[in-house]
Coordinates of C-alpha atoms and ligand atoms in Angstrom, one line a residue:
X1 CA 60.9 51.2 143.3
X2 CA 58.2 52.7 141.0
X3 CA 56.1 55.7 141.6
X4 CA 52.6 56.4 140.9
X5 CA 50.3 59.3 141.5
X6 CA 46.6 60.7 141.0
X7 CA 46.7 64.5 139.8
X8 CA 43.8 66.7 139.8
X9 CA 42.1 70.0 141.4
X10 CA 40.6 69.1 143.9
X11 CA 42.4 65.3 144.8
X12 CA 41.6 65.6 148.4
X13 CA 38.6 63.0 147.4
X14 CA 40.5 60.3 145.5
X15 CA 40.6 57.2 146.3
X16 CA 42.7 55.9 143.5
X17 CA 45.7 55.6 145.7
X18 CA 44.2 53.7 148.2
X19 CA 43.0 50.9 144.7
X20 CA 46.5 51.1 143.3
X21 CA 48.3 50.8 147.1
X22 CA 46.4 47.4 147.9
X23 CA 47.1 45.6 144.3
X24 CA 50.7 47.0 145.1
X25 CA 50.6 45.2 148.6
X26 CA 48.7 42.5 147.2
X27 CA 51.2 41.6 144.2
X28 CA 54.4 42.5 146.9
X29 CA 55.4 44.8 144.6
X30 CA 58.2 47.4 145.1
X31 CA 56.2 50.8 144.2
X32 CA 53.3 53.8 145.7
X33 CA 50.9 55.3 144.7
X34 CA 50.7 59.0 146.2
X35 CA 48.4 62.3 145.1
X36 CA 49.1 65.6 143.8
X37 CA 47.1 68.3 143.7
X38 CA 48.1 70.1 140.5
X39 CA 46.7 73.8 141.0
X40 CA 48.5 75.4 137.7
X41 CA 48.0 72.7 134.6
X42 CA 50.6 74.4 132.6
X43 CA 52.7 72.6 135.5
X44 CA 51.2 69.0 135.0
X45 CA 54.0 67.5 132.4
X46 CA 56.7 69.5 134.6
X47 CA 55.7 68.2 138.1
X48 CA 55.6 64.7 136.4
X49 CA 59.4 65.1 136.0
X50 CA 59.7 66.7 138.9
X51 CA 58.6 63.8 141.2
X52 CA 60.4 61.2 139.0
X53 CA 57.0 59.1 138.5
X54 CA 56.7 55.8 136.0
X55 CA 53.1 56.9 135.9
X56 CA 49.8 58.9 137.2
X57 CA 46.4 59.2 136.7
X58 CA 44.4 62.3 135.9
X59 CA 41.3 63.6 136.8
X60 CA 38.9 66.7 137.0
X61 CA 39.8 69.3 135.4
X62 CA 43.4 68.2 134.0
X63 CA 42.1 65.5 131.0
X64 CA 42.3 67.9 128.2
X65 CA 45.4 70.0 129.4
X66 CA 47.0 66.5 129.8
X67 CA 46.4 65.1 126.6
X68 CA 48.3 68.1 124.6
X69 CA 51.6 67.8 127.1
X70 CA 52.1 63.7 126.1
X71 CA 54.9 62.6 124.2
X72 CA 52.9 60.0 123.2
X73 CA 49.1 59.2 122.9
X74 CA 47.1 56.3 122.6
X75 CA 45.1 56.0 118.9
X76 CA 41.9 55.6 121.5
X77 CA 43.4 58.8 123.6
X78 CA 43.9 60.9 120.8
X79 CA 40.5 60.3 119.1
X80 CA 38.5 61.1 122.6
X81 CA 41.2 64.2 123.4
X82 CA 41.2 63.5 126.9
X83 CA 43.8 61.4 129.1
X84 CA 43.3 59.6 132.5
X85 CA 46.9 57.4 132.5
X86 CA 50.0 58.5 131.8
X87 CA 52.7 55.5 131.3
X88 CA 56.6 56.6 131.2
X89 CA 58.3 54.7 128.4
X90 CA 61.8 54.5 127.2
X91 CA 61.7 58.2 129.2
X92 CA 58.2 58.7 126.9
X93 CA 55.1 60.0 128.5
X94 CA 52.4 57.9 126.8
X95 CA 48.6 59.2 127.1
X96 CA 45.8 56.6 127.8
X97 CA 42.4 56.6 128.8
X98 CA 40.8 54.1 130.4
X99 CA 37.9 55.8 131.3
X100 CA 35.5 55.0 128.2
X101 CA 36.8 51.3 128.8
X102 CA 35.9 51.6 132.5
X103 CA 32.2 53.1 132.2
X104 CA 31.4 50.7 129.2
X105 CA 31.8 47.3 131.7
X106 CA 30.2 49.6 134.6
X107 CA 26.5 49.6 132.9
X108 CA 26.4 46.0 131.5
X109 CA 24.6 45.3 134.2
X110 CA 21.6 48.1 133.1
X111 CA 21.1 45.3 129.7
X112 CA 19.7 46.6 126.4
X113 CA 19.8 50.6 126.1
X114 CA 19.0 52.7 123.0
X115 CA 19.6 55.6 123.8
X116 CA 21.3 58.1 126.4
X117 CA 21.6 61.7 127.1
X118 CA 25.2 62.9 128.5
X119 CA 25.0 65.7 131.1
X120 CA 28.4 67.7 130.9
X121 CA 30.7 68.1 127.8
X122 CA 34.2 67.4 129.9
X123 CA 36.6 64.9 129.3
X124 CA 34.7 62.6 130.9
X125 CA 31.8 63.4 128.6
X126 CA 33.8 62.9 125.9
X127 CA 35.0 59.2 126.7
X128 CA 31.9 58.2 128.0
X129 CA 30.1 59.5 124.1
X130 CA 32.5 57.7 121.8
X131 CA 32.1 54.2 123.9
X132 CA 28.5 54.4 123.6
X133 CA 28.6 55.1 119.8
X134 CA 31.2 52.7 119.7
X135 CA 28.1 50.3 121.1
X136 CA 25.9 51.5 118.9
X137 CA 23.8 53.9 121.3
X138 CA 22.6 56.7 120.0
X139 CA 23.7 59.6 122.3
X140 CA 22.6 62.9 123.1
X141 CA 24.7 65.7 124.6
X142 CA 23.7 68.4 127.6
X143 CA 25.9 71.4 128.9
X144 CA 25.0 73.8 130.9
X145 CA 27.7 76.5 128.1
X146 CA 28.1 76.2 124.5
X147 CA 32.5 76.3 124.8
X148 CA 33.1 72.6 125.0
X149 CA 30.2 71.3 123.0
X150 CA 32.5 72.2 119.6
X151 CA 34.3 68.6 120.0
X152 CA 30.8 66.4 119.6
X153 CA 29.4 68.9 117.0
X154 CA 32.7 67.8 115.0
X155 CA 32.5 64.4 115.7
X156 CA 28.6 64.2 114.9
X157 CA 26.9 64.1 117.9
X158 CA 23.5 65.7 118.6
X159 CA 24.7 68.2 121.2
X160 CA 22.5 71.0 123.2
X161 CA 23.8 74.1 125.8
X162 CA 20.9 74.7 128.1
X163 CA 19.1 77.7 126.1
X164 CA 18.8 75.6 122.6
X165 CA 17.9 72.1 124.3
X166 CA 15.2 69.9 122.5
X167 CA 14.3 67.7 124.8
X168 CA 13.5 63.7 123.7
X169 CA 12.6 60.6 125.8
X170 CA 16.3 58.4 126.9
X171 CA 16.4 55.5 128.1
X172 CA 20.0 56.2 130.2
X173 CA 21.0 59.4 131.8
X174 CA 24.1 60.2 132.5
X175 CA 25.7 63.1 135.2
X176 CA 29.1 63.6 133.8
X177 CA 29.0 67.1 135.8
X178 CA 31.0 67.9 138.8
X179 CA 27.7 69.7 139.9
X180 CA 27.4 67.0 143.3
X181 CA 31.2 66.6 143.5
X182 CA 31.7 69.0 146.4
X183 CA 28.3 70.9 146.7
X184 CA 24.6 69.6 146.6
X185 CA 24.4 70.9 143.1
X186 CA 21.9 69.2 140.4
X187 CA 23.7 69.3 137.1
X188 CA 20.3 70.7 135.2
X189 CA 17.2 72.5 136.5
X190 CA 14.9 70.4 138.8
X191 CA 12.3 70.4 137.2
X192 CA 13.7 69.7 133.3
X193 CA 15.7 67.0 134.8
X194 CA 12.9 65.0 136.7
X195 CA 10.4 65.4 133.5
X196 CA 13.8 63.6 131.5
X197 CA 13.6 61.3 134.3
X198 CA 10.3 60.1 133.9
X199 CA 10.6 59.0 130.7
X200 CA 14.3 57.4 131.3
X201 CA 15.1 53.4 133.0
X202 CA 18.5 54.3 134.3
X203 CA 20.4 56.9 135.7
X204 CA 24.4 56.8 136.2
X205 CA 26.4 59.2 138.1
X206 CA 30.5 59.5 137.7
X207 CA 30.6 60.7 141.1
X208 CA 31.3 57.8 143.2
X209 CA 30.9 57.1 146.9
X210 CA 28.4 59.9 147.3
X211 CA 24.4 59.9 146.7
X212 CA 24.6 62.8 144.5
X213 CA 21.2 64.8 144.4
X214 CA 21.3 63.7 141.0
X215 CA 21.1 60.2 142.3
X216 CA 18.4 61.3 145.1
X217 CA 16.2 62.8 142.5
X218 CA 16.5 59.4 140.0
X219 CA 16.0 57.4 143.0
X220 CA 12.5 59.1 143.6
X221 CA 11.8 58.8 140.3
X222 CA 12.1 55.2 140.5
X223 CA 15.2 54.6 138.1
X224 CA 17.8 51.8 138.4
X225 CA 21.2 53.8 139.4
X226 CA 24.6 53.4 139.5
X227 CA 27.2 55.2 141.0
X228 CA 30.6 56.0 139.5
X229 CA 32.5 53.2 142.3
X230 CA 32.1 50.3 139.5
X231 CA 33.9 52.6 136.4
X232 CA 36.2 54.4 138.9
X233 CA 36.8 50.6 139.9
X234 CA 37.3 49.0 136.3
X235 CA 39.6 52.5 134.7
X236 CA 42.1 51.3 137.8
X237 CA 42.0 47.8 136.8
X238 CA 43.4 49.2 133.2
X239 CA 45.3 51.9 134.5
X240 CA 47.3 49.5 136.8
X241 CA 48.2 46.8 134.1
X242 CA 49.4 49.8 131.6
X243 CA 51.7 50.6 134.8
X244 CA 52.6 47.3 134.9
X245 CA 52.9 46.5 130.9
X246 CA 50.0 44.5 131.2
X247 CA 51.7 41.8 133.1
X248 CA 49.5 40.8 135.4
X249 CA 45.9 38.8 135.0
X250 CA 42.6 41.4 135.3
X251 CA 40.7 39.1 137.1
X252 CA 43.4 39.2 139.9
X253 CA 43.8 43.0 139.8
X254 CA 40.0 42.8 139.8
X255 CA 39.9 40.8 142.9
X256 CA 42.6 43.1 144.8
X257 CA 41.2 45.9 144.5
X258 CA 37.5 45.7 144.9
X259 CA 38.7 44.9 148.8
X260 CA 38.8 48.8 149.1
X261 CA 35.3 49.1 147.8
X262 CA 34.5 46.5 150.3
X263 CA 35.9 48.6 154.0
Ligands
NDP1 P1 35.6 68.6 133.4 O1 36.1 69.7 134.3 O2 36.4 68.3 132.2 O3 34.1 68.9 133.0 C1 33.1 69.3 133.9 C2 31.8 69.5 133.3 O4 30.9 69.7 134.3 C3 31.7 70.7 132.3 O5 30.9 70.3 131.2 C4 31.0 71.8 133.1 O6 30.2 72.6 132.3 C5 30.1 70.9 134.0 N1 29.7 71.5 135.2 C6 30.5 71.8 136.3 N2 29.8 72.4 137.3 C7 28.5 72.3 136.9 C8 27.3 72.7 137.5 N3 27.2 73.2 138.7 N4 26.1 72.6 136.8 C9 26.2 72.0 135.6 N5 27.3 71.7 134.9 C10 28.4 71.8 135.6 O7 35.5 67.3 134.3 P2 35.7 65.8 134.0 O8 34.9 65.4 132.8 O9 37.1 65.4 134.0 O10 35.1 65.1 135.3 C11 33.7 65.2 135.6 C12 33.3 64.4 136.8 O11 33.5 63.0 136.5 C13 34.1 64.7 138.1 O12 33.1 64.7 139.1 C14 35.0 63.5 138.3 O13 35.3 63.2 139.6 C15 34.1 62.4 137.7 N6 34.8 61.2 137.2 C16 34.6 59.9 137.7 C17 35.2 58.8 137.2 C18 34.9 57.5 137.8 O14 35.7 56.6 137.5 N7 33.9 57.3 138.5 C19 36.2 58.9 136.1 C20 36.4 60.2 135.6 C21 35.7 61.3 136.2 P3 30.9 74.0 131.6 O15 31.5 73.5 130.3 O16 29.7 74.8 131.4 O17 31.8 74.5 132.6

């Protein structure tokens, strides 16, 4: 019997155990997928031990703690610095992350973008940057403090706090803020964010099942949006088959569990 779980503070939301537990059924496999909140992140490597998993997946705000308490990471991982799987190996916790991955297939549908501007300088923001460099659009960086913008100034990304931002003209916006995740937060002052807007095509929000008032304010602004259900969907795909050492067909996964994006 394996054992999975989703860590994170707050987890309450997930819905990354309900994805992993229909494949599971799906596949009649002999494992679950459970979640933990993880209040202390000091703990996050220990409580892995603890509850004897083969793997998890991480979310807000673990990422970067996670990353530096891995055995192992992934070349991909360790170039990002943030983790979203954790696989146990020969009794080695190897670091993923299957985010970038995920939000990459998520806007194919958008077509031919340019540029984009990043809201948010987490580990989310951080994936989401390099896979868009990676695809050679040019990306611009927003955060509402100046700590965790260090990491793309490094790695050569134009990157702003909000007191020094220059605005330009994007083509994608992107809320990589957990302003919207549990209040009715905008992740950047109304009024700066709707003038962005009205020069931008597409708006994307990570936050999934929920119009955001990110998503409200694109949506009035006549934008094609997205929310995060389609990455959130295609990081589990990835996640699942690293659980499973990539046994199993993505398609299949695919068609498993999109059901619990259907109910
Ligand atoms: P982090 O905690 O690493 O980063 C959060 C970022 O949000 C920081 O840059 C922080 O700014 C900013 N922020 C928080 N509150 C506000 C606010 N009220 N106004 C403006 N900025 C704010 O989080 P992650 O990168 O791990 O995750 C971010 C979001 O992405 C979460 O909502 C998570 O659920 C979602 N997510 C969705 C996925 C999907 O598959 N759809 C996958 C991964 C994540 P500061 O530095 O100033 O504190």
């Amino acid at each position: 019997m394996k054992l999975f779980s989703i860590f994170g503070n707050p987890v309450s939301h997930s819905i990354s155990p309900k994805m992993h537990n229909q494949v599971i059924r799906d596949f009649n496999l002999k494992a679950c997928y459970i979640r933990t909140c993880i209040q202390d992140p000091k703990t996050l490597m220990q409580t892995f031990h603890q509850l004897k998993l083969d793997g998890a997946n991480v979310t807000v705000p673990h990422k970067e703690v996670a990353l530096a308490q891995c055995d192992k990471l992934d070349s991909f991982a360790q170039m990002l610095g943030a983790v979203n799987t954790l696989v146990k190996k020969n009794n080695t916790i190897i670091g993923y992350n299957t985010d970038a991955p995920g939000f990459y297939k998520a806007i194919t549908s958008f077509g031919k973008i340019k540029n984009a501007l990043i809201l948010g300088a987490g580990g989310t923001a951080r994936a989401i940057a390099m896979v868009l460099r990676e695809n050679n659009i040019q990306v611009t960086l927003l955060n509402r403090s100046a700590k965790r913008l260090e990491f793309f100034i490094v790695n050569g990304f134009e990157a702003y706090d909000w007191q020094n931002f220059q605005a330009s003209s994007y083509d994608l916006i992107i809320n990589t803020t957990s302003a919207g995740l549990s209040d009715e937060k905008l992740p950047l002052e109304q009024n700066l964010l709707a003038n962005l807007m009205k020069n931008a095509h597409f708006a994307f929000d990570v936050i999934y099942n929920k119009q955001t008032p990110f998503l409200k304010l694109a949506q009035q602004n006549a934008l094609t949006c997205k929310d995060g259900s389609d990455m959130l969907l295609h990081q589990g795909i990835l996640a699942f088959n690293l659980f499973f050492d990539n046994r199993f067909n993505l398609a299949e996964i695919e068609r498993s569990m999109q059901k619990v994006f259907l109910l």
